[in-house]
Short mmCIF file of C-alpha atoms and ligand atoms in Angstrom, two decimals:
data_model
loop_
_atom_site.label_atom_id
_atom_site.label_comp_id
_atom_site.label_asym_id
_atom_site.label_seq_id
_atom_site.Cartn_x
_atom_site.Cartn_y
_atom_site.Cartn_z
CA MET A 1 -1.55 -55.68 7.87
CA PRO A 2 -4.21 -53.58 9.58
CA LEU A 3 -4.08 -49.80 9.18
CA ARG A 4 -3.66 -47.72 12.29
CA ASP A 5 -5.78 -44.73 13.11
CA PRO A 6 -3.30 -41.81 13.28
CA ARG A 7 -5.21 -40.11 16.11
CA THR A 8 -6.01 -42.98 18.40
CA GLY A 9 -3.21 -45.33 17.47
CA PHE A 10 -5.78 -48.08 17.38
CA ALA A 11 -5.85 -50.45 14.53
CA ARG A 12 -8.64 -49.77 12.13
CA LEU A 13 -9.96 -53.00 10.79
CA SER A 14 -12.64 -53.34 8.28
CA GLY A 15 -14.52 -55.59 10.68
CA LEU A 16 -14.29 -53.08 13.50
CA VAL A 17 -15.02 -49.78 11.89
CA ALA A 18 -17.62 -51.18 9.64
CA PRO A 19 -19.58 -51.20 12.64
CA ILE A 20 -21.67 -48.32 11.51
CA ASN A 21 -24.32 -51.00 11.17
CA GLU A 22 -23.32 -52.62 14.39
CA ARG A 23 -23.45 -49.29 16.26
CA VAL A 24 -26.88 -48.51 14.88
CA LEU A 25 -27.92 -51.86 16.24
CA TRP A 26 -26.58 -50.93 19.67
CA TYR A 27 -28.56 -47.63 19.59
CA ILE A 28 -31.66 -49.60 18.77
CA ALA A 29 -30.76 -52.06 21.52
CA ALA A 30 -30.38 -49.13 23.95
CA VAL A 31 -33.92 -47.99 23.17
CA VAL A 32 -35.43 -51.48 23.23
CA LEU A 33 -33.69 -52.59 26.42
CA THR A 34 -34.53 -49.39 28.26
CA ILE A 35 -38.18 -49.54 27.26
CA GLY A 36 -38.14 -53.25 28.06
CA GLY A 37 -36.72 -52.58 31.55
CA PHE A 38 -39.25 -49.83 32.12
CA THR A 39 -42.18 -52.00 30.99
CA LEU A 40 -41.00 -54.86 33.20
CA HIS A 41 -40.92 -52.52 36.14
CA LEU A 42 -44.49 -51.39 35.40
CA VAL A 43 -45.66 -54.96 35.25
CA VAL A 44 -43.92 -56.62 38.14
CA THR A 45 -42.94 -54.07 40.73
CA PRO A 46 -45.35 -53.68 43.58
CA LEU A 47 -43.04 -51.12 45.18
CA ARG A 48 -43.47 -47.88 43.35
CA THR A 49 -40.39 -45.92 44.36
CA ALA A 50 -38.02 -43.76 42.36
CA GLN A 51 -35.09 -46.15 43.02
CA ALA A 52 -37.16 -49.12 41.97
CA ASP A 53 -38.06 -47.39 38.71
CA LEU A 54 -34.46 -46.84 37.86
CA ILE A 55 -33.08 -50.14 39.04
CA PHE A 56 -35.05 -51.95 36.32
CA MET A 57 -33.35 -49.86 33.69
CA VAL A 58 -29.79 -50.31 34.97
CA PRO A 59 -29.17 -53.50 32.91
CA ALA A 60 -30.02 -51.57 29.73
CA ILE A 61 -27.31 -48.98 30.51
CA LEU A 62 -24.80 -51.63 31.58
CA VAL A 63 -25.27 -53.81 28.53
CA THR A 64 -25.44 -51.08 25.90
CA GLY A 65 -22.70 -48.98 27.55
CA ALA A 66 -20.29 -51.85 28.09
CA LEU A 67 -20.85 -53.53 24.73
CA GLY A 68 -22.07 -50.71 22.49
CA GLY A 69 -19.80 -47.94 23.84
CA LEU A 70 -20.39 -44.30 24.72
CA GLY A 71 -23.18 -43.31 22.33
CA PRO A 72 -25.60 -46.19 23.02
CA GLY A 73 -24.72 -45.97 26.76
CA LEU A 74 -25.57 -42.27 26.89
CA LEU A 75 -28.74 -42.80 24.90
CA ALA A 76 -29.87 -45.53 27.29
CA THR A 77 -29.05 -43.29 30.32
CA ALA A 78 -30.93 -40.31 28.88
CA LEU A 79 -33.89 -42.46 27.93
CA CYS A 80 -34.00 -44.00 31.41
CA ILE A 81 -34.13 -40.59 33.05
CA VAL A 82 -36.80 -39.26 30.70
CA LEU A 83 -38.96 -42.37 31.10
CA ASP A 84 -38.48 -42.30 34.81
CA LEU A 85 -39.48 -38.64 35.12
CA LEU A 86 -42.46 -39.07 32.84
CA SER A 87 -43.48 -42.31 34.51
CA PRO A 88 -47.06 -42.28 35.77
CA THR A 89 -45.83 -44.28 38.74
CA THR A 90 -43.62 -41.51 40.00
CA PRO A 91 -45.37 -40.04 43.06
CA THR A 92 -45.76 -36.31 42.53
CA ALA A 93 -45.12 -35.70 46.21
CA TYR A 94 -41.57 -36.99 45.88
CA PHE A 95 -40.77 -35.38 42.52
CA GLY A 96 -38.00 -33.15 43.98
CA SER A 97 -36.02 -35.97 45.56
CA HIS A 98 -36.78 -38.12 42.53
CA LEU A 99 -35.17 -35.51 40.32
CA ALA A 100 -32.04 -35.58 42.50
CA THR A 101 -31.93 -39.40 42.29
CA ALA A 102 -32.34 -39.20 38.51
CA GLY A 103 -29.42 -36.70 38.32
CA ALA A 104 -27.17 -39.03 40.35
CA PHE A 105 -28.34 -41.91 38.17
CA GLY A 106 -27.44 -39.85 35.07
CA VAL A 107 -23.89 -39.29 36.37
CA ILE A 108 -23.46 -43.02 37.07
CA GLY A 109 -24.91 -43.82 33.62
CA ILE A 110 -22.44 -41.48 31.94
CA GLY A 111 -19.63 -43.13 33.95
CA ILE A 112 -20.77 -46.59 32.80
CA ALA A 113 -20.99 -45.41 29.18
CA LEU A 114 -17.49 -43.92 29.36
CA PHE A 115 -16.15 -47.09 30.93
CA GLY A 116 -17.93 -49.09 28.24
CA GLU A 117 -16.35 -46.94 25.57
CA ARG A 118 -12.91 -47.69 26.99
CA LEU A 119 -13.75 -51.34 27.10
CA ARG A 120 -14.86 -51.18 23.50
CA PHE A 121 -11.58 -49.61 22.42
CA ALA A 122 -9.64 -52.16 24.43
CA ARG A 123 -11.57 -54.93 22.67
CA MET A 124 -10.98 -53.35 19.28
CA ASN A 125 -7.33 -53.02 20.09
CA ALA A 126 -7.01 -56.64 21.22
CA ALA A 127 -8.84 -57.80 18.10
CA ALA A 128 -6.55 -55.68 15.95
CA ARG A 129 -3.48 -57.15 17.64
CA THR A 130 -4.77 -60.67 17.18
CA GLN A 131 -5.46 -59.89 13.55
CA ASP A 132 -1.99 -58.39 13.26
CA LEU A 133 -0.42 -61.51 14.74
CA LEU A 134 -2.49 -63.76 12.52
CA SER A 135 -1.48 -61.89 9.40
CA ARG A 136 2.20 -61.95 10.49
CA GLU A 137 1.90 -65.66 11.10
CA ALA A 138 0.31 -66.12 7.66
CA HIS A 139 3.08 -63.99 6.14
CA LEU A 140 5.75 -66.07 7.86
CA GLN A 141 4.10 -69.29 6.78
CA SER A 142 3.96 -68.09 3.17
CA LEU A 143 7.66 -67.18 3.37
CA LEU A 144 8.50 -70.57 4.83
CA ALA A 145 6.47 -72.25 2.12
CA THR A 146 8.32 -70.47 -0.66
CA VAL A 147 11.98 -70.54 0.46
CA PRO A 148 13.70 -73.23 -1.56
CA GLU A 149 15.52 -74.52 1.50
CA ALA A 150 13.75 -76.72 3.97
CA VAL A 151 13.34 -74.78 7.23
CA VAL A 152 13.17 -76.57 10.56
CA ILE A 153 12.85 -74.61 13.80
CA ILE A 154 13.71 -76.31 17.09
CA ASP A 155 13.78 -75.14 20.69
CA GLU A 156 16.77 -75.52 22.97
CA ASN A 157 15.75 -79.07 23.83
CA GLY A 158 15.93 -80.02 20.18
CA VAL A 159 12.14 -80.30 19.90
CA ILE A 160 10.77 -79.34 16.47
CA GLN A 161 8.52 -76.26 16.59
CA SER A 162 8.04 -75.57 12.91
CA PHE A 163 8.54 -77.63 9.74
CA SER A 164 8.22 -75.90 6.37
CA SER A 165 6.50 -77.45 3.38
CA SER A 166 9.83 -77.89 1.57
CA ALA A 167 11.03 -79.73 4.68
CA GLU A 168 7.99 -81.97 4.35
CA ARG A 169 8.92 -82.69 0.74
CA LEU A 170 12.58 -83.24 1.55
CA PHE A 171 12.24 -85.50 4.60
CA GLY A 172 8.96 -87.20 3.68
CA TYR A 173 7.32 -86.38 7.05
CA SER A 174 4.28 -84.14 7.41
CA ALA A 175 4.63 -81.18 9.76
CA ALA A 176 2.01 -82.70 12.06
CA GLU A 177 4.09 -85.87 12.38
CA VAL A 178 7.29 -84.18 13.46
CA ILE A 179 6.27 -81.07 15.38
CA GLY A 180 6.84 -81.87 19.06
CA GLN A 181 9.38 -84.59 18.24
CA ASN A 182 13.14 -84.36 18.73
CA VAL A 183 14.97 -83.19 15.60
CA ARG A 184 17.27 -86.22 15.82
CA ILE A 185 14.70 -88.24 13.84
CA LEU A 186 15.86 -86.28 10.78
CA MET A 187 19.46 -87.53 11.02
CA PRO A 188 21.13 -90.92 10.86
CA SER A 189 23.42 -92.45 13.49
CA PRO A 190 25.85 -91.46 14.98
CA GLU A 191 24.58 -87.85 14.72
CA ARG A 192 21.18 -89.00 15.95
CA GLU A 193 22.57 -90.07 19.32
CA ALA A 194 25.00 -87.17 19.57
CA HIS A 195 22.72 -84.26 18.66
CA ASP A 196 21.30 -83.53 22.13
CA GLY A 197 24.91 -83.40 23.36
CA TYR A 198 25.80 -80.84 20.67
CA ILE A 199 23.00 -78.50 21.81
CA ARG A 200 23.94 -78.97 25.49
CA ARG A 201 27.59 -78.24 24.74
CA TYR A 202 26.65 -75.07 22.88
CA LEU A 203 24.33 -73.89 25.65
CA GLN A 204 27.05 -74.49 28.25
CA THR A 205 30.10 -73.17 26.40
CA GLY A 206 28.62 -70.81 23.80
CA GLN A 207 31.18 -72.23 21.37
CA ARG A 208 29.84 -72.26 17.83
CA HIS A 209 30.66 -75.25 15.71
CA ILE A 210 27.93 -74.95 13.13
CA ILE A 211 25.70 -71.99 14.09
CA GLY A 212 26.30 -69.16 11.65
CA ILE A 213 28.96 -71.25 9.86
CA GLY A 214 27.09 -74.05 8.10
CA ARG A 215 28.44 -77.33 6.89
CA VAL A 216 27.74 -80.39 4.79
CA ALA A 217 25.94 -83.08 6.79
CA VAL A 218 23.74 -86.11 6.22
CA GLY A 219 19.95 -86.16 6.56
CA GLU A 220 17.63 -89.13 6.89
CA ARG A 221 14.25 -89.37 5.22
CA LYS A 222 11.18 -91.00 6.73
CA ASP A 223 11.83 -94.13 4.64
CA GLY A 224 15.32 -94.41 6.15
CA ALA A 225 17.19 -93.24 3.04
CA THR A 226 20.10 -90.91 3.80
CA PHE A 227 21.22 -88.01 1.62
CA PRO A 228 23.84 -85.25 1.73
CA ILE A 229 22.65 -81.84 2.89
CA ASP A 230 24.04 -78.37 3.23
CA LEU A 231 23.00 -77.21 6.71
CA SER A 232 23.09 -73.66 8.10
CA ILE A 233 21.77 -72.80 11.52
CA ALA A 234 20.70 -69.46 12.93
CA GLU A 235 19.91 -68.74 16.57
CA ILE A 236 16.88 -66.63 17.50
CA ILE A 237 15.51 -65.42 20.81
CA SER A 238 11.76 -64.96 20.78
CA GLY A 239 9.56 -64.24 23.80
CA GLY A 240 12.57 -64.87 26.07
CA GLN A 241 12.98 -68.37 24.58
CA ARG A 242 15.93 -69.53 22.49
CA TYR A 243 15.26 -71.24 19.18
CA PHE A 244 17.46 -72.59 16.42
CA THR A 245 16.42 -72.33 12.79
CA GLY A 246 17.99 -74.86 10.45
CA TYR A 247 18.11 -74.21 6.70
CA VAL A 248 18.58 -77.49 4.86
CA ARG A 249 19.51 -77.76 1.19
CA ASP A 250 19.52 -81.11 -0.58
CA LEU A 251 22.93 -81.64 -2.12
CA THR A 252 21.94 -84.70 -4.10
CA GLU A 253 20.56 -82.53 -6.85
CA HIS A 254 23.63 -80.31 -6.77
CA GLN A 255 25.93 -83.32 -7.04
CA GLU A 256 23.86 -84.79 -9.84
CA THR A 257 24.05 -81.50 -11.75
CA GLN A 258 27.80 -81.44 -11.19
CA GLN A 259 28.07 -85.00 -12.48
CA ARG A 260 25.92 -84.18 -15.49
CA LEU A 261 28.12 -81.19 -16.27
CA GLU A 262 31.25 -83.31 -16.05
CA GLN A 263 29.65 -85.92 -18.25
CA MET A 264 28.71 -83.29 -20.84
CA GLN A 265 32.22 -81.88 -20.75
CA SER A 266 33.73 -85.29 -21.31
CA GLU A 267 31.28 -85.82 -24.22
CA LEU A 268 32.37 -82.52 -25.69
CA VAL A 269 36.04 -83.39 -25.36
CA HIS A 270 35.32 -86.67 -27.09
CA ILE A 271 33.34 -85.04 -29.89
CA SER A 272 36.16 -82.59 -30.43
CA ARG A 273 38.57 -85.54 -30.83
CA LEU A 274 36.25 -87.07 -33.40
CA THR A 275 36.05 -83.73 -35.18
CA ALA A 276 39.84 -83.42 -35.24
CA MET A 277 40.08 -86.92 -36.71
CA GLY A 278 37.32 -86.08 -39.20
CA GLU A 279 39.32 -83.08 -40.38
CA MET A 280 42.36 -85.34 -40.79
CA ALA A 281 40.46 -88.13 -42.52
CA SER A 282 41.97 -87.72 -45.98
CA ALA A 283 45.52 -87.40 -44.61
CA LEU A 284 44.91 -90.50 -42.48
CA ALA A 285 43.52 -92.44 -45.41
CA HIS A 286 46.64 -91.52 -47.34
CA GLU A 287 48.85 -92.59 -44.42
CA LEU A 288 47.11 -95.97 -44.28
CA ASN A 289 47.18 -96.38 -48.01
CA GLN A 290 50.96 -96.32 -48.10
CA PRO A 291 51.65 -99.53 -46.15
CA LEU A 292 48.68 -101.24 -47.80
CA SER A 293 49.98 -100.44 -51.31
CA ALA A 294 53.45 -101.53 -50.26
CA ILE A 295 52.06 -104.86 -49.00
CA ALA A 296 50.18 -105.36 -52.27
CA ASN A 297 53.34 -104.59 -54.29
CA TYR A 298 55.51 -107.00 -52.28
CA LEU A 299 52.96 -109.79 -52.53
CA THR A 300 52.47 -109.31 -56.30
CA GLY A 301 56.26 -109.38 -56.78
CA SER A 302 56.57 -112.51 -54.63
CA ARG A 303 53.96 -114.39 -56.67
CA ARG A 304 55.82 -113.52 -59.85
CA LEU A 305 59.13 -114.69 -58.32
CA LEU A 306 57.57 -117.99 -57.23
CA THR A 307 56.90 -119.03 -60.86
CA ASP A 308 60.64 -119.78 -60.97
CA ALA A 309 61.41 -121.24 -57.55
CA SER A 310 65.18 -120.84 -57.77
CA GLU A 311 67.21 -120.50 -54.56
CA GLU A 312 67.85 -116.81 -55.32
CA ASN A 313 64.14 -116.10 -55.97
CA LEU A 314 63.10 -117.85 -52.74
CA ARG A 315 65.52 -115.63 -50.78
CA LEU A 316 63.98 -112.56 -52.46
CA VAL A 317 60.44 -113.78 -51.66
CA ARG A 318 61.40 -114.29 -47.97
CA THR A 319 62.70 -110.68 -47.79
CA ALA A 320 59.56 -109.37 -49.56
CA ILE A 321 57.29 -111.21 -47.11
CA ASP A 322 59.26 -109.86 -44.11
CA THR A 323 58.84 -106.32 -45.45
CA ALA A 324 55.11 -106.90 -46.10
CA VAL A 325 54.72 -108.08 -42.48
CA GLU A 326 56.52 -104.91 -41.28
CA GLN A 327 54.21 -102.74 -43.38
CA SER A 328 51.09 -104.51 -42.13
CA LEU A 329 52.29 -103.96 -38.55
CA ARG A 330 52.76 -100.28 -39.37
CA ALA A 331 49.20 -100.05 -40.72
CA GLY A 332 47.95 -101.92 -37.65
CA GLN A 333 49.76 -99.45 -35.41
CA ILE A 334 48.14 -96.46 -37.12
CA ILE A 335 44.71 -98.03 -36.76
CA ARG A 336 45.34 -98.90 -33.10
CA ARG A 337 46.43 -95.34 -32.33
CA LEU A 338 43.41 -93.98 -34.10
CA ARG A 339 41.10 -96.31 -32.24
CA ASP A 340 42.62 -95.41 -28.87
CA PHE A 341 42.37 -91.77 -29.72
CA VAL A 342 38.71 -91.74 -30.73
CA ALA A 343 37.44 -94.32 -28.22
CA HIS A 344 34.97 -92.95 -25.72
CA ARG A 345 36.25 -93.67 -22.22
CA GLU A 346 36.10 -92.25 -18.74
CA PRO A 347 38.83 -89.68 -18.16
CA GLU A 348 41.53 -91.22 -15.98
CA LYS A 349 44.69 -89.61 -14.66
CA ARG A 350 47.80 -91.71 -14.29
CA ILE A 351 51.53 -91.27 -14.16
CA GLU A 352 52.67 -91.09 -17.78
CA SER A 353 55.92 -90.48 -19.60
CA LEU A 354 55.74 -87.07 -21.23
CA ARG A 355 58.14 -88.11 -23.96
CA LYS A 356 56.20 -91.21 -24.93
CA LEU A 357 52.93 -89.32 -24.83
CA ILE A 358 54.22 -86.57 -27.13
CA GLU A 359 55.89 -88.99 -29.54
CA GLU A 360 52.65 -90.93 -29.96
CA ALA A 361 50.59 -87.76 -30.42
CA SER A 362 53.10 -86.48 -32.98
CA ALA A 363 52.80 -89.68 -35.00
CA LEU A 364 49.12 -88.90 -35.48
CA ALA A 365 49.39 -85.11 -35.73
CA LEU A 366 52.22 -85.16 -38.26
CA VAL A 367 50.35 -87.32 -40.75
CA GLY A 368 50.92 -85.61 -44.12
CA ALA A 369 53.38 -83.07 -42.67
CA LYS A 370 56.31 -84.43 -44.67
CA GLU A 371 54.49 -83.85 -47.95
CA LEU A 372 54.00 -80.21 -46.93
CA GLY A 373 57.74 -79.81 -46.46
CA ILE A 374 57.51 -79.18 -42.73
CA ARG A 375 60.66 -79.74 -40.67
CA VAL A 376 59.83 -81.12 -37.27
CA ARG A 377 62.05 -80.99 -34.21
CA LEU A 378 61.17 -82.70 -30.91
CA ARG A 379 63.36 -81.83 -27.90
CA PHE A 380 62.84 -83.36 -24.49
CA GLU A 381 64.20 -82.27 -21.12
CA PRO A 382 65.19 -85.58 -19.48
CA ALA A 383 64.91 -84.13 -15.94
CA ILE A 384 61.17 -83.74 -16.32
CA ASP A 385 59.32 -86.67 -17.79
CA ARG A 386 56.74 -88.04 -15.36
CA VAL A 387 53.40 -86.24 -15.40
CA ILE A 388 50.08 -87.09 -13.81
CA VAL A 389 47.62 -86.81 -16.69
CA ASP A 390 44.84 -88.34 -18.70
CA LYS A 391 47.05 -89.42 -21.58
CA VAL A 392 44.51 -89.28 -24.38
CA GLN A 393 43.29 -85.83 -23.34
CA ILE A 394 46.81 -84.37 -23.29
CA GLN A 395 47.52 -86.04 -26.63
CA GLN A 396 44.37 -84.34 -27.87
CA VAL A 397 45.79 -80.96 -26.79
CA MET A 398 49.09 -81.76 -28.51
CA LEU A 399 47.25 -82.80 -31.66
CA ASN A 400 45.18 -79.59 -31.67
CA LEU A 401 48.25 -77.41 -31.22
CA MET A 402 50.34 -79.27 -33.79
CA ARG A 403 47.58 -79.36 -36.43
CA ASN A 404 46.97 -75.62 -35.93
CA ALA A 405 50.72 -75.01 -36.28
CA ILE A 406 50.86 -77.04 -39.50
CA GLU A 407 47.88 -75.14 -40.94
CA ALA A 408 49.37 -71.78 -39.91
CA MET A 409 52.52 -72.60 -41.95
CA GLU A 410 50.68 -73.49 -45.15
CA THR A 411 51.58 -70.16 -46.75
CA SER A 412 54.98 -69.68 -45.06
CA ASP A 413 58.30 -70.16 -46.80
CA ARG A 414 59.98 -71.31 -43.61
CA ARG A 415 58.11 -74.28 -42.19
CA GLU A 416 59.56 -75.39 -38.88
CA LEU A 417 57.60 -76.99 -36.12
CA SER A 418 59.30 -77.51 -32.79
CA VAL A 419 57.97 -79.29 -29.74
CA THR A 420 60.00 -78.76 -26.59
CA THR A 421 59.64 -79.80 -22.97
CA ALA A 422 61.27 -77.87 -20.12
CA ILE A 423 61.07 -77.37 -16.37
CA GLY A 424 58.40 -74.73 -15.75
CA PRO A 425 57.46 -72.60 -12.75
CA GLU A 426 57.24 -74.41 -9.40
CA GLY A 427 58.62 -77.62 -10.85
CA ALA A 428 55.78 -78.04 -13.35
CA ALA A 429 56.42 -79.48 -16.80
CA LEU A 430 56.35 -76.80 -19.49
CA ILE A 431 55.47 -77.90 -23.01
CA GLU A 432 55.89 -75.64 -26.01
CA VAL A 433 54.59 -76.05 -29.55
CA ALA A 434 56.17 -73.35 -31.75
CA ASP A 435 55.73 -72.69 -35.46
CA THR A 436 57.03 -70.27 -38.06
CA GLY A 437 53.55 -69.62 -39.44
CA CYS A 438 51.39 -66.55 -40.01
CA GLY A 439 51.10 -65.64 -36.33
CA ILE A 440 47.90 -64.95 -34.43
CA SER A 441 45.70 -62.48 -36.28
CA SER A 442 44.74 -59.36 -34.34
CA GLU A 443 41.04 -60.24 -34.49
CA MET A 444 41.75 -63.57 -32.76
CA ALA A 445 44.15 -62.30 -30.11
CA ASP A 446 41.46 -61.60 -27.49
CA GLN A 447 39.29 -64.61 -28.18
CA LEU A 448 41.80 -67.28 -28.99
CA PHE A 449 40.51 -69.70 -26.35
CA LEU A 450 36.83 -68.87 -26.68
CA PRO A 451 34.59 -71.51 -28.25
CA PHE A 452 33.60 -71.07 -31.89
CA ALA A 453 36.23 -68.39 -32.52
CA THR A 454 37.90 -69.27 -35.81
CA THR A 455 39.48 -67.60 -38.83
CA LYS A 456 39.33 -70.76 -40.93
CA VAL A 457 36.71 -71.32 -43.59
CA HIS A 458 35.96 -74.84 -42.40
CA GLY A 459 37.14 -74.30 -38.83
CA MET A 460 34.91 -75.10 -35.85
CA GLY A 461 36.83 -72.93 -33.40
CA ILE A 462 36.58 -75.44 -30.58
CA GLY A 463 40.11 -76.92 -30.58
CA LEU A 464 41.73 -74.29 -28.38
CA SER A 465 38.75 -73.88 -26.10
CA ILE A 466 38.67 -77.63 -25.45
CA SER A 467 42.44 -77.61 -24.99
CA ARG A 468 42.12 -74.96 -22.31
CA THR A 469 39.33 -76.92 -20.56
CA ILE A 470 41.56 -79.99 -20.55
CA ILE A 471 44.66 -78.19 -19.29
CA GLU A 472 42.73 -76.36 -16.56
CA GLY A 473 41.18 -79.69 -15.60
CA HIS A 474 44.78 -80.80 -15.01
CA GLU A 475 45.44 -77.69 -12.89
CA GLY A 476 47.71 -76.31 -15.57
CA ARG A 477 47.70 -73.14 -17.63
CA ILE A 478 47.81 -72.58 -21.39
CA TRP A 479 48.69 -69.42 -23.29
CA ALA A 480 50.11 -68.21 -26.60
CA GLU A 481 53.00 -65.86 -27.36
CA PRO A 482 54.59 -64.63 -30.58
CA ASN A 483 57.49 -66.89 -31.55
CA PRO A 484 60.74 -64.82 -31.55
CA GLY A 485 61.66 -66.27 -34.97
CA GLY A 486 58.19 -65.40 -36.41
CA GLY A 487 55.01 -67.41 -35.97
CA THR A 488 53.42 -68.47 -32.72
CA ALA A 489 54.45 -70.42 -29.64
CA PHE A 490 51.73 -72.12 -27.59
CA ARG A 491 52.79 -73.12 -24.09
CA PHE A 492 51.11 -75.09 -21.35
CA THR A 493 52.04 -76.47 -17.96
CA LEU A 494 51.29 -79.80 -16.32
CA GLN A 495 51.88 -81.13 -12.85
CA ALA A 496 55.07 -83.16 -12.88
CA LEU A 497 56.54 -85.66 -10.46
CA VAL A 498 59.99 -84.95 -9.09
CA ASP A 499 62.15 -88.01 -8.38
CA GLU A 500 61.37 -88.27 -4.61
CA GLU A 501 57.65 -88.34 -5.34
CA LEU A 502 58.01 -91.31 -7.63
CA GLY A 503 58.63 -93.83 -4.85
CA ASP A 504 58.37 -97.29 -6.27
CA VAL A 505 56.04 -96.18 -9.05
CA GLY A 506 58.78 -95.04 -11.38
P1 ADP B 1 39.96 -73.93 -35.50
O1 ADP B 1 41.31 -74.54 -35.74
O2 ADP B 1 38.85 -74.84 -35.83
O3 ADP B 1 39.80 -72.57 -36.09
P2 ADP B 1 40.96 -73.51 -32.83
O4 ADP B 1 40.24 -73.22 -31.55
O5 ADP B 1 41.93 -74.62 -32.81
O6 ADP B 1 39.84 -73.73 -33.91
O7 ADP B 1 41.72 -72.20 -33.29
C1 ADP B 1 41.06 -70.95 -33.25
C2 ADP B 1 41.79 -69.93 -34.10
O8 ADP B 1 43.03 -69.60 -33.49
C3 ADP B 1 42.16 -70.38 -35.47
O9 ADP B 1 41.08 -70.20 -36.39
C4 ADP B 1 43.33 -69.47 -35.81
O10 ADP B 1 42.87 -68.21 -36.26
C5 ADP B 1 43.98 -69.23 -34.46
N1 ADP B 1 45.20 -70.07 -34.29
C6 ADP B 1 45.30 -71.20 -33.61
N2 ADP B 1 46.55 -71.69 -33.61
C7 ADP B 1 47.26 -70.85 -34.37
C8 ADP B 1 48.64 -70.80 -34.78
N3 ADP B 1 49.54 -71.73 -34.44
N4 ADP B 1 49.02 -69.75 -35.55
C9 ADP B 1 48.13 -68.80 -35.91
N5 ADP B 1 46.82 -68.78 -35.55
C10 ADP B 1 46.40 -69.80 -34.80
#
């Protein structure tokens, strides 16, 4: 921005004040032109009059005064008068009237120099303003080039006036290609045909549908590809003209980020399931070992019985084989549940039976619980059973809560685990997992649901944080309270279906 001279108010620009050199040149020009005019007059004028002498020097005053300003103008005037008075051509007889003419000439010369000075200032001022405007323009362009949003300015006929470099990148057009074109080329049908109508309607009614509000719309690139955009529009009046500035943000990237985040979250939920299963590996191996050993025992016994194929022995063998089949089915069931639980799949919400879901989760979570002497009680409220959930994810929450409860009771004398369903606030299903364990330690109370907060030597501290992510992803809430009988009660809510909502689904 140019500095302003505090006294004159004129802009001081390096190119205009520098002119010390330039002004010196004008002084020299004043001398040269005046002498030149005078010499010319000596050479060519046959009429030797006082007026004729001076007339030849007028251009010197005009040029130097008008272009060089006051100083050079005055110098030229003074020099003219001196040369004129000293001129050998000046008739001595007329010297008196000549002096008067020279005086009048001097006054006119001073007037021209003053006028020239004003002109000079006016020129400087105009140059300063132009410079000012240019630097503002450059400033605006640099702003437009750096705002992350694409900026498109149109007039009230929808004709593009300005197209920022991010707009060039976003739409694939160069500014030169689109400036002067209707903005509808940046949108697909049916907006393309309707856009002129939108502007007309706004100009007629003044009703704002998008200006100052913003909305999600669709843009079209030069290659015809369409993409979602977030569009905000501002109205500006400049030089008595109305313009609309559109700020366009590409939502594709935003949506992709969102998708990536969801994908990462689902990965994390999956990893946490694998971790939970990893922690239970030895208990699970034990659980599987039981039916397998039973099968082996029954088959060994049967082979021994078959050495004496009496009627009685054959009956015993049949019973042993039936029991072995039962045991192999049991082992198969455990493996199937495990596989379902650890499989990586897209989260999917469906209508599920809360009771069935909890019973299945318990079968996995309670592996090894009997050996620890834990008494388990499951109580279901029949009036609330249908929930809209991703079954495996909610089973994961149940497993986390139940395994934590079992671990919390390791050192307790009373070991009771109860899982209860009830009708919660606003018709939601309320699920409670309560234990008679050690209770939440004071150091954990504030950070129970934060990731990596654990009091266990081999704990990861992600179970509860993942559980909260899952429950909040189901628009529910999860919290912990001290259990009135000692220990802790974890509760969470889930959206439930009341009978009328079931329709023919149930
Ligand atoms: P981790 O089990 O790996 O420690 P969690 O996020 O599941 O991770 O649990 C975090 C912490 O919360 C546990 O270390 C424990 O201190 C506390 N906690 C969780 N459930 C219970 C419970 N039923 N009783 C007492 N403390 C619990």
